[in-house]
Amino acid sequence: MKFTEEHEWLKVEGDLVVVGITEHAAEALGDVVFVDLKDAGLTVAKGDEVAVIESVKAASDILAPLDGEVVEVNPALGDNPALVNEDPMGKAWFFKMKVADLSALDGFMDEDAYKAMIG
Amino acid sequence: MTDLKRTGLYDLHLRLGAKMVPFAGYDMPVQYPMGVMKEHLHTRSAAGLFDVGHMGQVILRAKSGQVEDAALALERLVPVDVLGLGVNRQRYAMFTNDAGGILDDLMVANRGDHLFLVVNAACKQADVAHLKAHLSDDCEVTEITDRGLLALQGPTAEAALSALVPGAAAMRFMDVGSFDWQGIPLWISRSGYTGEDGYEISVPDTHVTALAEALLARTGVAPIGLGARDSLRLEAGMCLYGHDIDTTTTPVEANLTWAIQKARRTGGAREGGFPGASRILRELAEGPSRRRVGLRPEGRAPLREGVAILDAAEGGAQIGTICSGGFGPSIEGPMAMAYLPSSLKEGDTVWGDLRGKRVPVVISPMPFHPTNYKR
């Protein structure tokens, strides 16, 4: 698993990259009440907004970590946004994307580096 | 931020694991480990203990010694019937300015030989200066700086407090009284800002932590932060000064006309005589051009402060801006307030601009969640 500076985790699943937010991020956001996800099929550039998370405190963007195509979004988040707090690293994945080259993931932090970043 | 002030409960907040944030110049708990959503629901189902020691406590005493003279003096600054307030009773009031705007909102209690005021933290210095500037000829204005203030709110608040202070159970909504707890003088009101039954308790700083711990030791009492305090008051339809009311909003526009009693209205025994009376009395008679209303956005996305309200699903014009908005844990949906043209009625649909998308919003009665006071 890899991690971004925006507190997203990235996991390779076959030829896709699964994207979610870290436990640290979920805790900082507080209780999530709504997740606004773009539709699958969207072509995105790195840094494009793919989802907005609304918590009791504030709205936060989920950005595309890489260029690619969003091929699947997690329907469970629409029905149960609290999943983001309950299982951020597992069931509450946000989207799966197809990227040109999976080796691009090598540029992201591993778990130790991420833990060092959040202190 | 080394210049933030602390209430007497600061160390207790840290021991309880609070996340602290700056609020009105104080370092205050925004939430405890329970989290905003659970803290909110806990207050509605059991009891929540809030530190409101950042708020201002002020005693107004007439030089004549008569509380009626203090009441008449204060009436020069508020559009409220203070003289008609019975002994050991409290009511809501607001300081107005010459333009009819609101300088602050407050609670006024008649404590027999003096008036006791509780004002907002962010406004307290200005309020005390305002009181002194206008009332010093007749009154002594004393800010109380050596007492903390606790709010205990929720359906089990009565059981929790009356275990320590038996007399508290007999109080009715908006009663105030002096009580003794282990030799410590408490000034208690049966009121709060959550829509629930409960109390606000003024206690000497020397014993505020001991009292808070004694209350937290009672079954069902949990510490609650400012995050849940905000969602609780918004569900109850109550105004937050600096957001929903300020110097640019009149009490009539703010839909606070229930707080302007007959005695101060046109034809009343003490008609007018407060700053901004001409505008406020005119708006009472003719209606304001805009009014604070409740809004229920469709779906689950919260529309927060600053979101533009428009009069059409496409195109159209902006007709207002959300002044408070968020997610209501008890109503399980988003809620907001805004000032909208008075021509709009409850049940009408308007639209909120959420990141470029128009969300239908229905003008709705407040409170959003029914209040639960002990009348």
PDB file of C-alpha atoms in Angstrom, chain B residues 44-302:
ATOM      1  CA  ARG B  44     -30.546  14.690  23.310  1.00  0.00           C
ATOM      2  CA  SER B  45     -30.876  11.252  24.944  1.00  0.00           C
ATOM      3  CA  ALA B  46     -29.102  11.696  28.309  1.00  0.00           C
ATOM      4  CA  ALA B  47     -27.114  14.730  29.490  1.00  0.00           C
ATOM      5  CA  GLY B  48     -24.213  16.808  28.215  1.00  0.00           C
ATOM      6  CA  LEU B  49     -21.910  19.014  30.271  1.00  0.00           C
ATOM      7  CA  PHE B  50     -20.592  22.103  28.469  1.00  0.00           C
ATOM      8  CA  ASP B  51     -17.934  24.585  29.564  1.00  0.00           C
ATOM      9  CA  VAL B  52     -19.398  28.001  28.812  1.00  0.00           C
ATOM     10  CA  GLY B  53     -17.015  29.801  31.137  1.00  0.00           C
ATOM     11  CA  HIS B  54     -15.798  31.962  28.262  1.00  0.00           C
ATOM     12  CA  MET B  55     -19.122  33.816  28.304  1.00  0.00           C
ATOM     13  CA  GLY B  56     -19.444  37.072  30.205  1.00  0.00           C
ATOM     14  CA  GLN B  57     -21.222  37.288  33.556  1.00  0.00           C
ATOM     15  CA  VAL B  58     -22.250  40.796  34.560  1.00  0.00           C
ATOM     16  CA  ILE B  59     -24.070  42.172  37.594  1.00  0.00           C
ATOM     17  CA  LEU B  60     -26.137  45.317  37.180  1.00  0.00           C
ATOM     18  CA  ARG B  61     -27.061  46.963  40.459  1.00  0.00           C
ATOM     19  CA  ALA B  62     -28.995  50.233  40.773  1.00  0.00           C
ATOM     20  CA  LYS B  63     -27.414  52.881  42.968  1.00  0.00           C
ATOM     21  CA  SER B  64     -30.843  53.302  44.571  1.00  0.00           C
ATOM     22  CA  GLY B  65     -30.702  49.664  45.673  1.00  0.00           C
ATOM     23  CA  GLN B  66     -33.978  48.931  43.835  1.00  0.00           C
ATOM     24  CA  VAL B  67     -33.881  46.232  41.168  1.00  0.00           C
ATOM     25  CA  GLU B  68     -36.716  48.076  39.383  1.00  0.00           C
ATOM     26  CA  ASP B  69     -34.347  50.990  38.768  1.00  0.00           C
ATOM     27  CA  ALA B  70     -31.744  48.642  37.294  1.00  0.00           C
ATOM     28  CA  ALA B  71     -34.496  47.172  35.086  1.00  0.00           C
ATOM     29  CA  LEU B  72     -35.617  50.596  33.856  1.00  0.00           C
ATOM     30  CA  ALA B  73     -32.010  51.560  33.174  1.00  0.00           C
ATOM     31  CA  LEU B  74     -31.335  48.382  31.171  1.00  0.00           C
ATOM     32  CA  GLU B  75     -34.525  48.986  29.189  1.00  0.00           C
ATOM     33  CA  ARG B  76     -32.762  52.014  27.665  1.00  0.00           C
ATOM     34  CA  LEU B  77     -30.479  49.538  25.851  1.00  0.00           C
ATOM     35  CA  VAL B  78     -32.775  46.591  25.016  1.00  0.00           C
ATOM     36  CA  PRO B  79     -36.218  46.349  23.354  1.00  0.00           C
ATOM     37  CA  VAL B  80     -37.297  43.983  26.112  1.00  0.00           C
ATOM     38  CA  ASP B  81     -39.661  44.235  29.087  1.00  0.00           C
ATOM     39  CA  VAL B  82     -37.113  43.962  31.913  1.00  0.00           C
ATOM     40  CA  LEU B  83     -39.297  45.691  34.511  1.00  0.00           C
ATOM     41  CA  GLY B  84     -41.939  43.005  34.073  1.00  0.00           C
ATOM     42  CA  LEU B  85     -39.452  40.247  34.791  1.00  0.00           C
ATOM     43  CA  GLY B  86     -40.388  38.613  38.094  1.00  0.00           C
ATOM     44  CA  VAL B  87     -37.950  37.895  40.887  1.00  0.00           C
ATOM     45  CA  ASN B  88     -35.929  34.744  40.126  1.00  0.00           C
ATOM     46  CA  ARG B  89     -36.984  34.781  36.473  1.00  0.00           C
ATOM     47  CA  GLN B  90     -34.847  35.133  33.357  1.00  0.00           C
ATOM     48  CA  ARG B  91     -35.489  36.143  29.765  1.00  0.00           C
ATOM     49  CA  TYR B  92     -33.714  36.540  26.443  1.00  0.00           C
ATOM     50  CA  ALA B  93     -32.738  40.030  25.293  1.00  0.00           C
ATOM     51  CA  MET B  94     -30.517  41.858  22.825  1.00  0.00           C
ATOM     52  CA  PHE B  95     -28.574  45.113  22.873  1.00  0.00           C
ATOM     53  CA  THR B  96     -29.539  47.196  19.848  1.00  0.00           C
ATOM     54  CA  ASN B  97     -27.740  50.079  18.155  1.00  0.00           C
ATOM     55  CA  ASP B  98     -29.171  53.330  16.784  1.00  0.00           C
ATOM     56  CA  ALA B  99     -29.713  51.720  13.378  1.00  0.00           C
ATOM     57  CA  GLY B 100     -31.768  48.919  14.954  1.00  0.00           C
ATOM     58  CA  GLY B 101     -28.965  46.364  14.509  1.00  0.00           C
ATOM     59  CA  ILE B 102     -27.996  43.886  17.198  1.00  0.00           C
ATOM     60  CA  LEU B 103     -24.826  44.505  19.240  1.00  0.00           C
ATOM     61  CA  ASP B 104     -25.157  41.249  21.171  1.00  0.00           C
ATOM     62  CA  ASP B 105     -27.775  38.872  22.494  1.00  0.00           C
ATOM     63  CA  LEU B 106     -27.927  37.979  26.157  1.00  0.00           C
ATOM     64  CA  MET B 107     -29.833  36.497  29.065  1.00  0.00           C
ATOM     65  CA  VAL B 108     -31.171  38.798  31.793  1.00  0.00           C
ATOM     66  CA  ALA B 109     -32.136  37.435  35.210  1.00  0.00           C
ATOM     67  CA  ASN B 110     -33.872  39.242  38.062  1.00  0.00           C
ATOM     68  CA  ARG B 111     -31.994  38.074  41.163  1.00  0.00           C
ATOM     69  CA  GLY B 112     -34.057  40.044  43.674  1.00  0.00           C
ATOM     70  CA  ASP B 113     -31.807  43.009  44.409  1.00  0.00           C
ATOM     71  CA  HIS B 114     -29.862  43.081  41.134  1.00  0.00           C
ATOM     72  CA  LEU B 115     -29.916  41.945  37.513  1.00  0.00           C
ATOM     73  CA  PHE B 116     -27.563  39.204  36.325  1.00  0.00           C
ATOM     74  CA  LEU B 117     -26.587  39.220  32.650  1.00  0.00           C
ATOM     75  CA  VAL B 118     -24.898  36.489  30.617  1.00  0.00           C
ATOM     76  CA  VAL B 119     -23.390  37.776  27.365  1.00  0.00           C
ATOM     77  CA  ASN B 120     -21.382  36.309  24.493  1.00  0.00           C
ATOM     78  CA  ALA B 121     -17.642  35.800  24.954  1.00  0.00           C
ATOM     79  CA  ALA B 122     -16.672  37.666  21.796  1.00  0.00           C
ATOM     80  CA  CYS B 123     -18.775  40.705  22.770  1.00  0.00           C
ATOM     81  CA  LYS B 124     -18.289  40.863  26.520  1.00  0.00           C
ATOM     82  CA  GLN B 125     -15.690  43.636  26.641  1.00  0.00           C
ATOM     83  CA  ALA B 126     -17.754  45.804  24.326  1.00  0.00           C
ATOM     84  CA  ASP B 127     -20.957  44.985  26.244  1.00  0.00           C
ATOM     85  CA  VAL B 128     -19.465  45.979  29.594  1.00  0.00           C
ATOM     86  CA  ALA B 129     -18.138  49.223  28.082  1.00  0.00           C
ATOM     87  CA  HIS B 130     -21.570  49.866  26.521  1.00  0.00           C
ATOM     88  CA  LEU B 131     -23.350  49.275  29.836  1.00  0.00           C
ATOM     89  CA  LYS B 132     -20.915  51.515  31.701  1.00  0.00           C
ATOM     90  CA  ALA B 133     -21.107  54.274  29.092  1.00  0.00           C
ATOM     91  CA  HIS B 134     -24.899  54.445  29.212  1.00  0.00           C
ATOM     92  CA  LEU B 135     -25.943  53.299  32.689  1.00  0.00           C
ATOM     93  CA  SER B 136     -23.201  54.489  35.060  1.00  0.00           C
ATOM     94  CA  ASP B 137     -25.290  57.408  36.310  1.00  0.00           C
ATOM     95  CA  ASP B 138     -27.873  55.030  37.779  1.00  0.00           C
ATOM     96  CA  CYS B 139     -26.131  51.695  38.077  1.00  0.00           C
ATOM     97  CA  GLU B 140     -23.003  49.885  39.040  1.00  0.00           C
ATOM     98  CA  VAL B 141     -21.836  47.540  36.299  1.00  0.00           C
ATOM     99  CA  THR B 142     -19.627  44.712  37.549  1.00  0.00           C
ATOM    100  CA  GLU B 143     -18.130  42.040  35.344  1.00  0.00           C
ATOM    101  CA  ILE B 144     -17.732  38.812  37.288  1.00  0.00           C
ATOM    102  CA  THR B 145     -14.302  37.407  36.468  1.00  0.00           C
ATOM    103  CA  ASP B 146     -13.861  34.850  39.231  1.00  0.00           C
ATOM    104  CA  ARG B 147     -16.690  32.480  38.383  1.00  0.00           C
ATOM    105  CA  GLY B 148     -16.965  29.748  35.790  1.00  0.00           C
ATOM    106  CA  LEU B 149     -20.142  28.786  33.944  1.00  0.00           C
ATOM    107  CA  LEU B 150     -21.307  25.258  33.201  1.00  0.00           C
ATOM    108  CA  ALA B 151     -24.264  24.183  31.093  1.00  0.00           C
ATOM    109  CA  LEU B 152     -25.843  20.818  31.851  1.00  0.00           C
ATOM    110  CA  GLN B 153     -28.321  19.932  29.115  1.00  0.00           C
ATOM    111  CA  GLY B 154     -30.534  16.997  28.253  1.00  0.00           C
ATOM    112  CA  PRO B 155     -33.380  14.866  29.579  1.00  0.00           C
ATOM    113  CA  THR B 156     -31.344  13.461  32.492  1.00  0.00           C
ATOM    114  CA  ALA B 157     -29.874  16.836  33.504  1.00  0.00           C
ATOM    115  CA  GLU B 158     -32.476  17.241  36.236  1.00  0.00           C
ATOM    116  CA  ALA B 159     -31.653  13.885  37.834  1.00  0.00           C
ATOM    117  CA  ALA B 160     -27.916  14.560  37.654  1.00  0.00           C
ATOM    118  CA  LEU B 161     -27.980  18.059  39.109  1.00  0.00           C
ATOM    119  CA  SER B 162     -30.656  17.435  41.744  1.00  0.00           C
ATOM    120  CA  ALA B 163     -28.517  14.595  43.147  1.00  0.00           C
ATOM    121  CA  LEU B 164     -26.020  17.313  44.092  1.00  0.00           C
ATOM    122  CA  VAL B 165     -28.405  20.264  44.519  1.00  0.00           C
ATOM    123  CA  PRO B 166     -31.842  18.934  45.526  1.00  0.00           C
ATOM    124  CA  GLY B 167     -33.624  22.256  44.956  1.00  0.00           C
ATOM    125  CA  ALA B 168     -32.809  22.253  41.252  1.00  0.00           C
ATOM    126  CA  ALA B 169     -35.570  19.771  40.429  1.00  0.00           C
ATOM    127  CA  ALA B 170     -38.355  22.165  41.443  1.00  0.00           C
ATOM    128  CA  MET B 171     -37.180  24.924  39.070  1.00  0.00           C
ATOM    129  CA  ARG B 172     -39.184  25.595  35.906  1.00  0.00           C
ATOM    130  CA  PHE B 173     -37.868  26.724  32.509  1.00  0.00           C
ATOM    131  CA  MET B 174     -36.248  30.192  32.863  1.00  0.00           C
ATOM    132  CA  ASP B 175     -36.291  30.153  36.682  1.00  0.00           C
ATOM    133  CA  VAL B 176     -33.107  31.287  38.408  1.00  0.00           C
ATOM    134  CA  GLY B 177     -31.964  30.793  41.995  1.00  0.00           C
ATOM    135  CA  SER B 178     -29.088  30.717  44.463  1.00  0.00           C
ATOM    136  CA  PHE B 179     -28.128  27.318  45.847  1.00  0.00           C
ATOM    137  CA  ASP B 180     -25.494  25.840  48.070  1.00  0.00           C
ATOM    138  CA  TRP B 181     -23.317  22.881  47.099  1.00  0.00           C
ATOM    139  CA  GLN B 182     -20.936  21.766  49.841  1.00  0.00           C
ATOM    140  CA  GLY B 183     -20.804  25.334  51.109  1.00  0.00           C
ATOM    141  CA  ILE B 184     -20.152  26.744  47.619  1.00  0.00           C
ATOM    142  CA  PRO B 185     -22.631  29.361  46.336  1.00  0.00           C
ATOM    143  CA  LEU B 186     -24.102  28.382  42.952  1.00  0.00           C
ATOM    144  CA  TRP B 187     -26.248  30.662  40.768  1.00  0.00           C
ATOM    145  CA  ILE B 188     -28.415  28.375  38.700  1.00  0.00           C
ATOM    146  CA  SER B 189     -30.839  29.035  35.860  1.00  0.00           C
ATOM    147  CA  ARG B 190     -33.045  26.422  34.229  1.00  0.00           C
ATOM    148  CA  SER B 191     -32.111  27.275  30.673  1.00  0.00           C
ATOM    149  CA  GLY B 192     -29.526  26.633  28.008  1.00  0.00           C
ATOM    150  CA  TYR B 193     -28.919  26.770  24.305  1.00  0.00           C
ATOM    151  CA  THR B 194     -29.595  23.288  22.999  1.00  0.00           C
ATOM    152  CA  GLY B 195     -33.405  23.075  22.913  1.00  0.00           C
ATOM    153  CA  GLU B 196     -33.261  20.566  25.763  1.00  0.00           C
ATOM    154  CA  ASP B 197     -34.253  20.878  29.390  1.00  0.00           C
ATOM    155  CA  GLY B 198     -31.253  21.758  31.520  1.00  0.00           C
ATOM    156  CA  TYR B 199     -29.357  24.272  33.570  1.00  0.00           C
ATOM    157  CA  GLU B 200     -26.646  26.868  33.457  1.00  0.00           C
ATOM    158  CA  ILE B 201     -24.618  26.981  36.643  1.00  0.00           C
ATOM    159  CA  SER B 202     -22.384  29.858  37.711  1.00  0.00           C
ATOM    160  CA  VAL B 203     -19.777  28.584  40.172  1.00  0.00           C
ATOM    161  CA  PRO B 204     -16.649  30.148  41.711  1.00  0.00           C
ATOM    162  CA  ASP B 205     -13.531  29.328  39.653  1.00  0.00           C
ATOM    163  CA  THR B 206     -12.029  27.716  42.743  1.00  0.00           C
ATOM    164  CA  HIS B 207     -14.655  24.967  42.571  1.00  0.00           C
ATOM    165  CA  VAL B 208     -15.621  24.772  38.884  1.00  0.00           C
ATOM    166  CA  THR B 209     -13.479  21.691  38.246  1.00  0.00           C
ATOM    167  CA  ALA B 210     -14.780  19.908  41.354  1.00  0.00           C
ATOM    168  CA  LEU B 211     -18.390  20.603  40.327  1.00  0.00           C
ATOM    169  CA  ALA B 212     -17.766  19.512  36.736  1.00  0.00           C
ATOM    170  CA  GLU B 213     -16.183  16.269  37.956  1.00  0.00           C
ATOM    171  CA  ALA B 214     -19.040  15.648  40.384  1.00  0.00           C
ATOM    172  CA  LEU B 215     -21.551  16.081  37.536  1.00  0.00           C
ATOM    173  CA  LEU B 216     -19.522  13.909  35.143  1.00  0.00           C
ATOM    174  CA  ALA B 217     -19.544  11.184  37.806  1.00  0.00           C
ATOM    175  CA  ARG B 218     -23.346  10.976  37.604  1.00  0.00           C
ATOM    176  CA  THR B 219     -24.817   8.331  35.320  1.00  0.00           C
ATOM    177  CA  GLY B 220     -25.436   9.561  31.798  1.00  0.00           C
ATOM    178  CA  VAL B 221     -23.446  12.809  31.985  1.00  0.00           C
ATOM    179  CA  ALA B 222     -20.752  13.227  29.303  1.00  0.00           C
ATOM    180  CA  PRO B 223     -18.555  16.218  28.401  1.00  0.00           C
ATOM    181  CA  ILE B 224     -19.667  17.926  25.186  1.00  0.00           C
ATOM    182  CA  GLY B 225     -17.657  20.300  23.006  1.00  0.00           C
ATOM    183  CA  LEU B 226     -18.429  23.383  20.955  1.00  0.00           C
ATOM    184  CA  GLY B 227     -18.955  21.320  17.784  1.00  0.00           C
ATOM    185  CA  ALA B 228     -22.045  19.603  19.167  1.00  0.00           C
ATOM    186  CA  ARG B 229     -23.132  22.794  20.910  1.00  0.00           C
ATOM    187  CA  ASP B 230     -23.360  24.382  17.463  1.00  0.00           C
ATOM    188  CA  SER B 231     -25.394  21.574  15.853  1.00  0.00           C
ATOM    189  CA  LEU B 232     -27.680  21.393  18.916  1.00  0.00           C
ATOM    190  CA  ARG B 233     -28.457  25.117  18.874  1.00  0.00           C
ATOM    191  CA  LEU B 234     -28.968  25.103  15.112  1.00  0.00           C
ATOM    192  CA  GLU B 235     -31.451  22.199  15.330  1.00  0.00           C
ATOM    193  CA  ALA B 236     -33.200  24.255  18.014  1.00  0.00           C
ATOM    194  CA  GLY B 237     -33.382  27.216  15.587  1.00  0.00           C
ATOM    195  CA  MET B 238     -31.335  29.477  17.846  1.00  0.00           C
ATOM    196  CA  CYS B 239     -29.119  32.323  16.628  1.00  0.00           C
ATOM    197  CA  LEU B 240     -25.357  32.423  16.960  1.00  0.00           C
ATOM    198  CA  TYR B 241     -24.144  35.987  17.353  1.00  0.00           C
ATOM    199  CA  GLY B 242     -21.743  37.067  14.597  1.00  0.00           C
ATOM    200  CA  HIS B 243     -23.299  34.582  12.175  1.00  0.00           C
ATOM    201  CA  ASP B 244     -27.106  34.733  12.337  1.00  0.00           C
ATOM    202  CA  ILE B 245     -27.401  38.119  14.006  1.00  0.00           C
ATOM    203  CA  ASP B 246     -25.087  41.133  14.076  1.00  0.00           C
ATOM    204  CA  THR B 247     -25.141  44.902  13.720  1.00  0.00           C
ATOM    205  CA  THR B 248     -26.605  44.603  10.196  1.00  0.00           C
ATOM    206  CA  THR B 249     -29.680  42.602  11.289  1.00  0.00           C
ATOM    207  CA  THR B 250     -32.581  43.949  13.320  1.00  0.00           C
ATOM    208  CA  PRO B 251     -34.453  41.826  15.887  1.00  0.00           C
ATOM    209  CA  VAL B 252     -37.504  41.903  13.590  1.00  0.00           C
ATOM    210  CA  GLU B 253     -35.539  40.725  10.566  1.00  0.00           C
ATOM    211  CA  ALA B 254     -33.982  38.057  12.785  1.00  0.00           C
ATOM    212  CA  ASN B 255     -37.481  36.785  13.635  1.00  0.00           C
ATOM    213  CA  LEU B 256     -36.887  37.499  17.321  1.00  0.00           C
ATOM    214  CA  THR B 257     -40.081  39.529  17.750  1.00  0.00           C
ATOM    215  CA  TRP B 258     -41.226  37.092  20.475  1.00  0.00           C
ATOM    216  CA  ALA B 259     -38.485  38.650  22.623  1.00  0.00           C
ATOM    217  CA  ILE B 260     -39.993  42.157  22.258  1.00  0.00           C
ATOM    218  CA  GLN B 261     -42.831  42.206  24.760  1.00  0.00           C
ATOM    219  CA  LYS B 262     -45.974  44.301  24.437  1.00  0.00           C
ATOM    220  CA  ALA B 263     -44.813  46.888  27.000  1.00  0.00           C
ATOM    221  CA  ARG B 264     -42.048  48.052  24.658  1.00  0.00           C
ATOM    222  CA  ARG B 265     -44.087  48.057  21.439  1.00  0.00           C
ATOM    223  CA  THR B 266     -46.173  50.848  19.974  1.00  0.00           C
ATOM    224  CA  GLY B 267     -49.026  51.534  22.389  1.00  0.00           C
ATOM    225  CA  GLY B 268     -47.266  49.703  25.226  1.00  0.00           C
ATOM    226  CA  ALA B 269     -46.689  51.079  28.739  1.00  0.00           C
ATOM    227  CA  ARG B 270     -43.026  51.859  27.963  1.00  0.00           C
ATOM    228  CA  GLU B 271     -43.135  52.104  24.197  1.00  0.00           C
ATOM    229  CA  GLY B 272     -39.774  52.548  22.443  1.00  0.00           C
ATOM    230  CA  GLY B 273     -36.996  54.215  24.367  1.00  0.00           C
ATOM    231  CA  PHE B 274     -34.272  51.816  23.191  1.00  0.00           C
ATOM    232  CA  PRO B 275     -31.616  52.355  20.478  1.00  0.00           C
ATOM    233  CA  GLY B 276     -33.030  51.912  16.992  1.00  0.00           C
ATOM    234  CA  ALA B 277     -36.642  52.042  18.261  1.00  0.00           C
ATOM    235  CA  SER B 278     -37.966  53.967  15.254  1.00  0.00           C
ATOM    236  CA  ARG B 279     -36.805  51.321  12.787  1.00  0.00           C
ATOM    237  CA  ILE B 280     -37.673  48.348  14.992  1.00  0.00           C
ATOM    238  CA  LEU B 281     -41.192  49.619  15.798  1.00  0.00           C
ATOM    239  CA  ARG B 282     -41.775  50.454  12.133  1.00  0.00           C
ATOM    240  CA  GLU B 283     -40.684  46.954  11.094  1.00  0.00           C
ATOM    241  CA  LEU B 284     -42.970  45.461  13.732  1.00  0.00           C
ATOM    242  CA  ALA B 285     -45.888  47.392  12.266  1.00  0.00           C
ATOM    243  CA  GLU B 286     -45.137  47.074   8.559  1.00  0.00           C
ATOM    244  CA  GLY B 287     -43.075  43.905   8.434  1.00  0.00           C
ATOM    245  CA  PRO B 288     -39.394  43.738   7.490  1.00  0.00           C
ATOM    246  CA  SER B 289     -38.273  43.393   3.870  1.00  0.00           C
ATOM    247  CA  ARG B 290     -36.308  40.253   4.729  1.00  0.00           C
ATOM    248  CA  ARG B 291     -36.518  37.718   7.493  1.00  0.00           C
ATOM    249  CA  ARG B 292     -34.409  34.927   9.001  1.00  0.00           C
ATOM    250  CA  VAL B 293     -35.915  31.601   7.967  1.00  0.00           C
ATOM    251  CA  GLY B 294     -35.161  27.932   8.419  1.00  0.00           C
ATOM    252  CA  LEU B 295     -34.020  25.902   5.416  1.00  0.00           C
ATOM    253  CA  ARG B 296     -34.030  22.151   4.773  1.00  0.00           C
ATOM    254  CA  PRO B 297     -31.793  21.253   1.814  1.00  0.00           C
ATOM    255  CA  GLU B 298     -32.783  18.200  -0.230  1.00  0.00           C
ATOM    256  CA  GLY B 299     -30.502  15.170   0.116  1.00  0.00           C
ATOM    257  CA  ARG B 300     -27.746  14.779   2.680  1.00  0.00           C
ATOM    258  CA  ALA B 301     -25.106  17.338   1.682  1.00  0.00           C
ATOM    259  CA  PRO B 302     -24.838  20.150   4.237  1.00  0.00           C
TER     260      PRO B 302
END
